[in-house]
Coordinates of C-alpha atoms in Angstrom, one line a residue:
Chain A
M1 CA -15.9 14.2 -16.5
K2 CA -17.2 10.7 -17.2
N3 CA -16.8 11.3 -20.9
W4 CA -13.3 12.6 -20.2
F5 CA -12.5 9.3 -18.5
E6 CA -13.6 7.2 -21.4
L7 CA -12.0 9.5 -23.9
I8 CA -8.6 9.5 -22.1
E9 CA -8.7 5.7 -21.6
Q10 CA -9.5 5.1 -25.2
Y11 CA -6.7 7.5 -26.2
I12 CA -4.2 5.7 -24.0
D13 CA -5.4 2.4 -25.4
N14 CA -5.0 3.7 -28.9
E15 CA -8.7 3.0 -29.7
L16 CA -9.6 6.4 -31.1
N17 CA -9.7 7.3 -34.8
A18 CA -7.7 10.3 -36.1
E19 CA -10.5 12.7 -35.3
G20 CA -10.9 11.4 -31.8
R21 CA -7.1 11.6 -31.2
K22 CA -7.1 15.2 -32.4
Q23 CA -9.9 16.1 -30.1
V24 CA -7.9 14.7 -27.1
E25 CA -4.7 16.4 -28.1
T26 CA -6.5 19.8 -28.5
L27 CA -8.1 19.3 -25.0
M28 CA -4.7 18.5 -23.6
A29 CA -3.2 21.6 -25.0
T30 CA -6.0 23.9 -24.0
N31 CA -7.6 22.5 -20.8
F32 CA -5.4 22.2 -17.7
D33 CA -7.7 19.9 -15.8
F34 CA -8.0 17.6 -18.7
S35 CA -4.2 17.4 -19.2
Q36 CA -3.8 16.7 -15.4
E37 CA -6.4 13.9 -15.7
Y38 CA -4.5 12.4 -18.6
K39 CA -1.2 12.7 -16.8
L40 CA -2.7 11.0 -13.7
R41 CA -4.1 8.1 -15.7
L42 CA -0.9 7.5 -17.6
D43 CA 1.1 7.7 -14.4
V44 CA -1.1 5.2 -12.7
N45 CA -0.6 2.8 -15.6
N46 CA 3.1 3.2 -15.4
A47 CA 3.0 2.7 -11.6
I48 CA 1.1 -0.5 -12.0
I49 CA 3.6 -2.1 -14.3
E50 CA 6.6 -0.9 -12.3
R51 CA 7.3 -4.3 -10.8
D52 CA 11.0 -3.7 -10.2
V53 CA 10.4 -0.9 -7.7
V54 CA 7.6 -2.8 -5.9
S55 CA 9.9 -5.8 -5.6
L56 CA 12.8 -3.6 -4.3
R57 CA 10.5 -2.1 -1.7
K58 CA 9.5 -5.7 -0.7
S59 CA 13.1 -6.7 -0.3
L60 CA 13.9 -3.7 1.9
E61 CA 10.8 -4.4 4.0
D62 CA 11.8 -8.0 4.4
I63 CA 15.4 -7.0 5.5
Y64 CA 13.9 -4.5 8.0
R65 CA 11.5 -7.1 9.4
N66 CA 14.2 -9.8 9.6
S67 CA 16.6 -7.5 11.3
K68 CA 13.9 -6.7 13.9
E69 CA 13.4 -10.4 14.5
D70 CA 17.2 -10.9 14.8
T71 CA 17.3 -8.3 17.4
G72 CA 14.8 -10.4 19.4
T73 CA 17.0 -13.5 18.9
T74 CA 20.1 -11.5 20.1
I75 CA 18.2 -10.5 23.2
R76 CA 17.4 -14.1 23.9
K77 CA 21.0 -15.2 23.4
L78 CA 22.2 -12.5 25.9
Y79 CA 20.0 -14.2 28.5
Q80 CA 21.1 -17.8 27.9
K81 CA 21.1 -18.8 31.6
K82 CA 17.7 -20.1 32.4
W83 CA 16.9 -18.0 35.4
Q84 CA 18.1 -14.9 33.6
F85 CA 15.9 -15.7 30.6
A86 CA 12.9 -16.4 32.9
A87 CA 13.4 -13.0 34.6
A88 CA 13.8 -11.3 31.2
S89 CA 10.7 -13.0 29.9
A90 CA 8.7 -11.9 32.9
T91 CA 9.9 -8.4 32.4
I92 CA 8.9 -8.6 28.7
L93 CA 5.5 -10.0 29.7
I94 CA 4.9 -7.2 32.2
L95 CA 5.9 -4.7 29.5
L96 CA 3.7 -6.4 27.0
G97 CA 0.8 -6.5 29.5
S98 CA 1.2 -2.8 30.2
I99 CA 1.2 -2.0 26.5
L100 CA -2.0 -4.0 26.0
L101 CA -3.6 -2.4 29.1
T102 CA -2.8 1.1 28.0
N103 CA -3.6 0.2 24.4
Q104 CA -0.7 2.1 23.0
R105 CA -0.3 2.6 19.2
I106 CA 0.8 -0.5 17.3
P107 CA 3.7 0.7 15.2
K108 CA 2.8 0.7 11.5
A109 CA -0.9 -0.2 12.2
E110 CA -1.8 1.9 9.2
N111 CA 0.8 0.1 7.0
L112 CA -0.4 -3.3 8.2
F113 CA -4.0 -2.4 7.4
N114 CA -3.0 -1.2 3.9
N115 CA -0.9 -4.3 3.3
Y116 CA -3.6 -6.7 4.3
Y117 CA -6.8 -5.1 3.4
H118 CA -7.9 -6.0 -0.1
A119 CA -11.3 -5.1 -1.4
E120 CA -13.6 -8.1 -1.7
T121 CA -15.1 -8.9 -5.0
S122 CA -18.8 -8.8 -5.0
I123 CA -20.7 -12.1 -5.1
M124 CA -22.4 -10.7 -8.2
I125 CA -19.3 -11.6 -10.0
T126 CA -18.1 -14.7 -8.2
R127 CA -21.2 -16.5 -7.1
S128 CA -24.2 -14.8 -8.7
S129 CA -25.8 -17.9 -9.9
N130 CA -25.6 -19.8 -6.6
I131 CA -27.1 -17.3 -4.2
E132 CA -30.6 -15.9 -4.1
I133 CA -30.8 -12.3 -3.3
D134 CA -33.5 -9.8 -3.8
N135 CA -33.5 -7.0 -6.3
D136 CA -32.6 -4.2 -3.9
V137 CA -29.6 -6.1 -2.6
R138 CA -28.6 -6.9 -6.1
T139 CA -28.7 -3.2 -7.0
A140 CA -26.6 -2.4 -3.9
L141 CA -24.0 -5.0 -4.9
Q142 CA -23.9 -3.5 -8.3
F143 CA -23.2 -0.2 -6.7
Y144 CA -20.5 -1.8 -4.6
T145 CA -18.9 -3.4 -7.7
N146 CA -18.9 0.0 -9.4
A147 CA -17.2 1.5 -6.3
E148 CA -20.3 3.7 -5.5
Y149 CA -20.1 2.8 -1.9
Q150 CA -22.3 5.5 -0.4
K151 CA -25.2 4.4 -2.7
A152 CA -24.6 0.8 -1.7
I153 CA -24.7 1.8 2.0
D154 CA -28.0 3.7 1.5
I155 CA -29.7 0.6 0.1
L156 CA -28.1 -1.9 2.4
L157 CA -29.0 0.0 5.6
N158 CA -32.6 -0.6 4.7
N159 CA -32.2 -4.2 3.7
Q160 CA -30.4 -5.8 6.6
E161 CA -32.5 -9.0 6.9
N162 CA -29.9 -11.2 5.4
V163 CA -26.3 -11.8 6.1
I164 CA -25.1 -10.8 2.6
S165 CA -26.4 -7.3 3.2
K166 CA -24.7 -7.0 6.5
F167 CA -21.4 -8.3 5.2
Y168 CA -21.3 -5.9 2.1
L169 CA -22.5 -3.1 4.3
G170 CA -19.4 -3.7 6.4
L171 CA -17.2 -3.7 3.4
S172 CA -18.8 -0.5 2.0
F173 CA -18.2 1.2 5.4
I174 CA -14.5 0.2 5.2
E175 CA -14.3 1.7 1.7
T176 CA -15.8 5.0 3.0
N177 CA -13.4 5.0 6.1
K178 CA -16.2 4.4 8.6
F179 CA -14.5 1.7 10.6
E180 CA -16.7 1.8 13.8
E181 CA -19.8 1.2 11.6
A182 CA -17.9 -1.5 9.6
K183 CA -16.9 -3.3 12.8
A184 CA -20.6 -3.3 14.0
S185 CA -21.7 -4.8 10.6
F186 CA -19.2 -7.6 10.8
Q187 CA -20.1 -8.3 14.4
A188 CA -23.7 -8.7 13.2
V189 CA -22.5 -11.3 10.7
L190 CA -20.6 -13.1 13.5
D191 CA -23.6 -12.9 15.8
H192 CA -25.8 -14.7 13.2
N193 CA -23.2 -17.5 13.5
D194 CA -24.6 -19.8 10.8
N195 CA -23.5 -18.4 7.4
L196 CA -20.8 -18.6 4.8
F197 CA -19.2 -15.3 5.7
I198 CA -18.0 -16.0 9.3
E199 CA -14.2 -16.3 8.4
Q200 CA -14.3 -13.1 6.3
A201 CA -16.3 -11.2 8.8
E202 CA -13.8 -12.1 11.6
W203 CA -10.9 -11.1 9.4
Y204 CA -12.3 -7.8 8.4
K205 CA -13.5 -7.0 11.9
A206 CA -9.9 -7.6 13.1
L207 CA -8.6 -5.3 10.4
C208 CA -11.1 -2.6 11.5
L209 CA -9.9 -3.0 15.1
L210 CA -6.3 -2.5 13.9
K211 CA -7.3 0.6 12.1
L212 CA -9.3 1.9 15.1
E213 CA -6.3 1.2 17.3
N214 CA -8.3 -1.1 19.6
N215 CA -5.1 -3.1 19.9
S216 CA -5.8 -5.5 22.7
E217 CA -9.0 -6.6 21.0
A218 CA -7.3 -6.7 17.6
I219 CA -4.5 -9.0 19.0
Q220 CA -7.0 -11.2 20.6
L221 CA -9.0 -11.6 17.4
F222 CA -6.0 -12.2 15.2
S223 CA -4.8 -14.8 17.7
D224 CA -8.2 -16.6 17.5
I225 CA -7.9 -16.5 13.7
E226 CA -4.3 -17.8 13.9
N227 CA -5.4 -20.7 16.1
S228 CA -8.4 -21.7 13.9
N229 CA -8.7 -23.2 10.4
S230 CA -9.6 -19.9 8.9
L231 CA -8.6 -19.0 5.4
F232 CA -6.8 -16.0 6.9
K233 CA -4.8 -17.9 9.6
D234 CA -1.4 -17.4 7.8
Q235 CA -2.1 -13.7 7.3
A236 CA -3.2 -13.3 10.9
S237 CA 0.0 -15.0 12.0
E238 CA 2.1 -12.6 9.9
I239 CA 0.3 -9.6 11.4
L240 CA 0.9 -10.9 14.9
K241 CA 4.6 -11.4 14.1
S242 CA 4.8 -7.8 13.0
I243 CA 3.0 -6.5 16.0
R244 CA 4.9 -8.5 18.6
Chain B
M1 CA 30.4 -9.3 6.4
T2 CA 32.0 -8.7 3.0
K3 CA 32.6 -5.1 2.1
F4 CA 31.6 -3.6 -1.2
N5 CA 32.8 -0.6 -3.1
V6 CA 30.5 2.1 -4.6
E7 CA 30.2 0.5 -8.0
E8 CA 29.3 -2.8 -6.5
I9 CA 26.7 -1.3 -4.2
L10 CA 25.1 0.6 -7.1
E11 CA 25.0 -2.5 -9.3
G12 CA 23.6 -4.4 -6.4
I13 CA 20.8 -1.9 -5.9
R14 CA 20.1 -1.9 -9.6
Q15 CA 19.8 -5.7 -9.5
N16 CA 17.8 -5.9 -6.3
D17 CA 20.7 -8.1 -5.0
A18 CA 19.8 -9.5 -1.5
E19 CA 23.4 -9.6 -0.2
I20 CA 24.2 -6.0 -1.3
L21 CA 20.9 -4.7 0.1
Q22 CA 21.6 -6.5 3.4
F23 CA 25.0 -4.9 3.5
V24 CA 23.7 -1.4 2.7
Y25 CA 21.0 -1.8 5.4
K26 CA 23.4 -3.1 8.1
T27 CA 26.1 -0.6 7.3
F28 CA 24.3 2.6 6.7
Y29 CA 20.8 2.4 8.3
P30 CA 22.1 3.0 11.8
Y31 CA 23.4 6.5 10.7
V32 CA 20.1 7.4 9.2
K33 CA 18.2 6.1 12.2
Y34 CA 20.4 8.1 14.5
F35 CA 19.9 11.3 12.4
I36 CA 16.1 11.0 12.2
T37 CA 15.4 9.9 15.7
N38 CA 17.5 12.8 17.0
N39 CA 15.6 15.2 14.7
S40 CA 12.0 14.9 15.7
G41 CA 11.4 11.5 14.0
N42 CA 10.9 7.9 15.2
E43 CA 12.1 4.5 14.0
D44 CA 9.2 4.1 11.6
D45 CA 10.1 7.5 10.0
A46 CA 13.7 6.4 9.8
Q47 CA 12.8 3.1 8.1
D48 CA 10.5 4.9 5.7
I49 CA 13.0 7.6 4.7
F50 CA 15.8 5.0 4.3
Q51 CA 13.6 2.8 2.0
E52 CA 12.6 5.9 0.0
A53 CA 16.2 7.0 -0.4
I54 CA 17.2 3.6 -1.8
V55 CA 14.2 3.6 -4.2
I56 CA 15.2 7.1 -5.4
I57 CA 18.8 5.9 -6.0
F58 CA 17.3 2.9 -7.9
R59 CA 15.2 5.1 -10.0
K60 CA 18.1 7.4 -10.8
L61 CA 20.2 4.4 -11.8
K62 CA 17.4 3.1 -14.0
N63 CA 17.2 6.5 -15.8
E64 CA 21.0 6.7 -15.9
Q65 CA 20.9 9.9 -14.0
L66 CA 23.2 8.9 -11.2
K67 CA 26.8 10.0 -10.9
I68 CA 28.3 9.7 -7.4
S69 CA 31.6 11.5 -6.8
C70 CA 31.6 11.0 -3.0
A71 CA 31.4 8.1 -0.7
F72 CA 28.2 6.1 -1.0
K73 CA 27.5 6.7 2.7
T74 CA 27.7 10.5 2.1
Y75 CA 25.4 10.3 -0.9
L76 CA 22.8 8.1 0.8
Y77 CA 22.9 10.3 3.9
S78 CA 22.4 13.4 1.7
V79 CA 19.3 11.9 0.1
C80 CA 17.9 10.9 3.5
R81 CA 18.7 14.3 4.9
L82 CA 16.9 16.1 2.0
L83 CA 13.8 13.8 2.3
W84 CA 13.6 14.3 6.0
L85 CA 13.9 18.1 5.8
K86 CA 11.0 17.9 3.2
Q87 CA 9.0 15.8 5.6
L88 CA 9.6 18.1 8.5
E89 CA 8.4 21.0 6.4
K90 CA 5.2 19.1 5.5
R91 CA 4.6 18.4 9.1
K92 CA 5.2 22.0 9.9
A93 CA 7.7 20.9 12.5
K94 CA 10.8 22.9 13.1
N95 CA 13.3 22.0 10.5
E96 CA 16.4 23.1 12.2
L97 CA 18.4 20.0 12.7
S98 CA 19.7 19.6 16.2
I99 CA 22.0 16.7 15.3
D100 CA 23.6 16.6 11.8
R101 CA 27.1 15.3 12.2
E102 CA 27.7 13.3 9.0
D103 CA 29.2 14.7 5.8
Y104 CA 26.6 15.5 3.2
I105 CA 26.3 17.1 -0.2
D106 CA 23.7 19.7 -1.3
L107 CA 21.1 18.0 -3.5
E108 CA 18.7 20.9 -3.6
D109 CA 19.7 21.8 -7.1
D110 CA 19.8 18.4 -8.7
D111 CA 17.0 16.3 -9.9
T112 CA 16.6 14.3 -6.6
Q113 CA 13.6 16.4 -5.6
V114 CA 11.8 15.7 -8.9
V115 CA 12.6 11.9 -8.7
S116 CA 11.5 11.9 -5.1
E117 CA 8.1 13.6 -5.9
Q118 CA 7.5 11.1 -8.7
S119 CA 8.4 8.2 -6.4
E120 CA 6.0 9.4 -3.7
R121 CA 3.2 9.6 -6.2
Y122 CA 3.9 6.2 -7.6
R123 CA 4.0 4.7 -4.2
L124 CA 0.5 6.1 -3.4
Y125 CA -0.8 4.6 -6.7
Q126 CA 0.9 1.3 -6.1
D127 CA -0.5 1.1 -2.5
Y128 CA -4.0 1.6 -3.8
F129 CA -3.5 -0.8 -6.6
A130 CA -2.4 -3.5 -4.1
R131 CA -5.6 -2.9 -2.2
L132 CA -7.9 -3.6 -5.2
S133 CA -9.5 -7.0 -5.4
E134 CA -7.5 -9.8 -7.0
D135 CA -9.9 -9.8 -9.9
C136 CA -9.4 -6.1 -10.6
R137 CA -5.6 -6.2 -10.2
K138 CA -5.4 -9.1 -12.7
V139 CA -7.7 -7.4 -15.3
L140 CA -5.7 -4.2 -15.2
E141 CA -2.3 -6.0 -15.3
L142 CA -3.4 -8.1 -18.3
S143 CA -4.7 -5.1 -20.2
L144 CA -1.5 -3.2 -19.6
Q145 CA 0.4 -6.1 -21.0
K146 CA -1.6 -5.4 -24.1
I147 CA -3.3 -8.8 -24.0
P148 CA -6.4 -8.7 -26.3
L149 CA -9.8 -8.4 -24.5
K150 CA -10.9 -11.7 -25.9
K151 CA -8.0 -13.5 -24.3
I152 CA -8.5 -11.5 -21.0
A153 CA -12.1 -12.7 -21.0
E154 CA -10.9 -16.3 -21.5
I155 CA -8.3 -16.1 -18.7
M156 CA -10.7 -14.4 -16.2
G157 CA -13.6 -16.6 -17.1
Y158 CA -15.8 -13.7 -18.2
K159 CA -18.7 -14.3 -20.6
S160 CA -17.5 -11.9 -23.3
D161 CA -14.7 -9.5 -24.3
K162 CA -17.3 -6.7 -23.9
Y163 CA -17.6 -7.6 -20.3
A164 CA -13.8 -7.7 -19.9
K165 CA -13.6 -4.2 -21.3
K166 CA -16.4 -3.0 -18.9
R167 CA -14.7 -4.6 -16.0
K168 CA -11.3 -3.1 -16.9
Y169 CA -12.9 0.4 -17.0
Q170 CA -14.7 -0.2 -13.7
C171 CA -11.5 -1.3 -12.0
K172 CA -9.5 1.6 -13.3
E173 CA -12.2 4.0 -12.3
R174 CA -12.3 2.5 -8.8
L175 CA -8.6 2.8 -8.5
I176 CA -8.6 6.4 -9.7
Q177 CA -11.4 7.4 -7.3
K178 CA -9.6 5.8 -4.4
I179 CA -6.4 7.6 -5.2
K180 CA -8.2 10.9 -5.6
S181 CA -9.9 10.5 -2.2
D182 CA -6.7 10.1 -0.3
P183 CA -5.7 13.4 1.4
K184 CA -2.1 12.8 0.3
F185 CA -3.1 13.0 -3.3
K186 CA -3.7 16.8 -3.3
E187 CA -0.4 17.3 -1.5
L188 CA 1.4 15.4 -4.1
M189 CA -0.1 16.9 -7.2

């Protein structure tokens, strides 16, 4: 299968000689799984460069979001008299409180997570020369970079002495859809309280809370991020606007 | 709000024109929302189906496959209706519509189904692409623009074109694995 991957990619990139191309074309004609794999990889390429559709979707989402905000403004205009507005605000606060207490589903929590979660690049690539890490952790980060998350987890679970391990353990858990475990790993980074990963750990923990539908905790943490100087304050603010 | 005729609306969708899209949304979304929320769906479903229907219309326009011989509202409603029935079928919910009071045309036999299936697949791929690290997204985009590996290495600050190639393969593989592990993937293939 791994050879298929390279072969297909080389075929798509026009890097094969005549013999290689013939081999691929024969496989496509005779092997259903191979031709499906080829179709998938070609489709994915086409989807990546399809900027017009992505931009249309974005325009439609913006219109929808703005229209929801306008609805909020209209409600405020309807209650222009101060006492009426105060009464309405109180009602909204009570409703919001009850939503938080009962921890109902945040609409589009899944979409929000998908829109805001971006896989972190491993420090192997970005800061390898600046940080000293032992060989096991280095191997785990290589697995993480290669998207072999379970292998990364297996090593990192046994090497949790440093914050880097805990942080990438959290990210690997997210990538394998283990959000409770990911949350605990980010909490461990936050508990350490003296490292370079605090802002990222807060942000990813908040996204895990969103995914786990721990909404009151998620809102609290996004509010903390919004009110701090975090790298993620604008994104936290956008998420809070979508939720509220 | 200014009113637009069918041709203007289609041209506006093709051009991703903010004013026309706003008009389409304000004028027609309420009907779609009413239809879906009264047939086992919620507002998120309505928004999703509405967006998907506009994207399908856009794709058909792009491929020059679209000829509308009815009111735009009827056509849009028909696409939304088809998509929602398909969705109900997937959810194994009852797909008898309790409220279905707008005019619609039968799209079962035309290529709307095919375009919609392709659109759904591409959406999944694009969602996962957006979730890759910035570094990966950039490498893949640059290589799909046919930029030479040497230049990619230069732009990305990699030590060699060999590493750029390795990174490109790693990123593509990561993306493919992510897509394949999504439960929706099997449904869509």
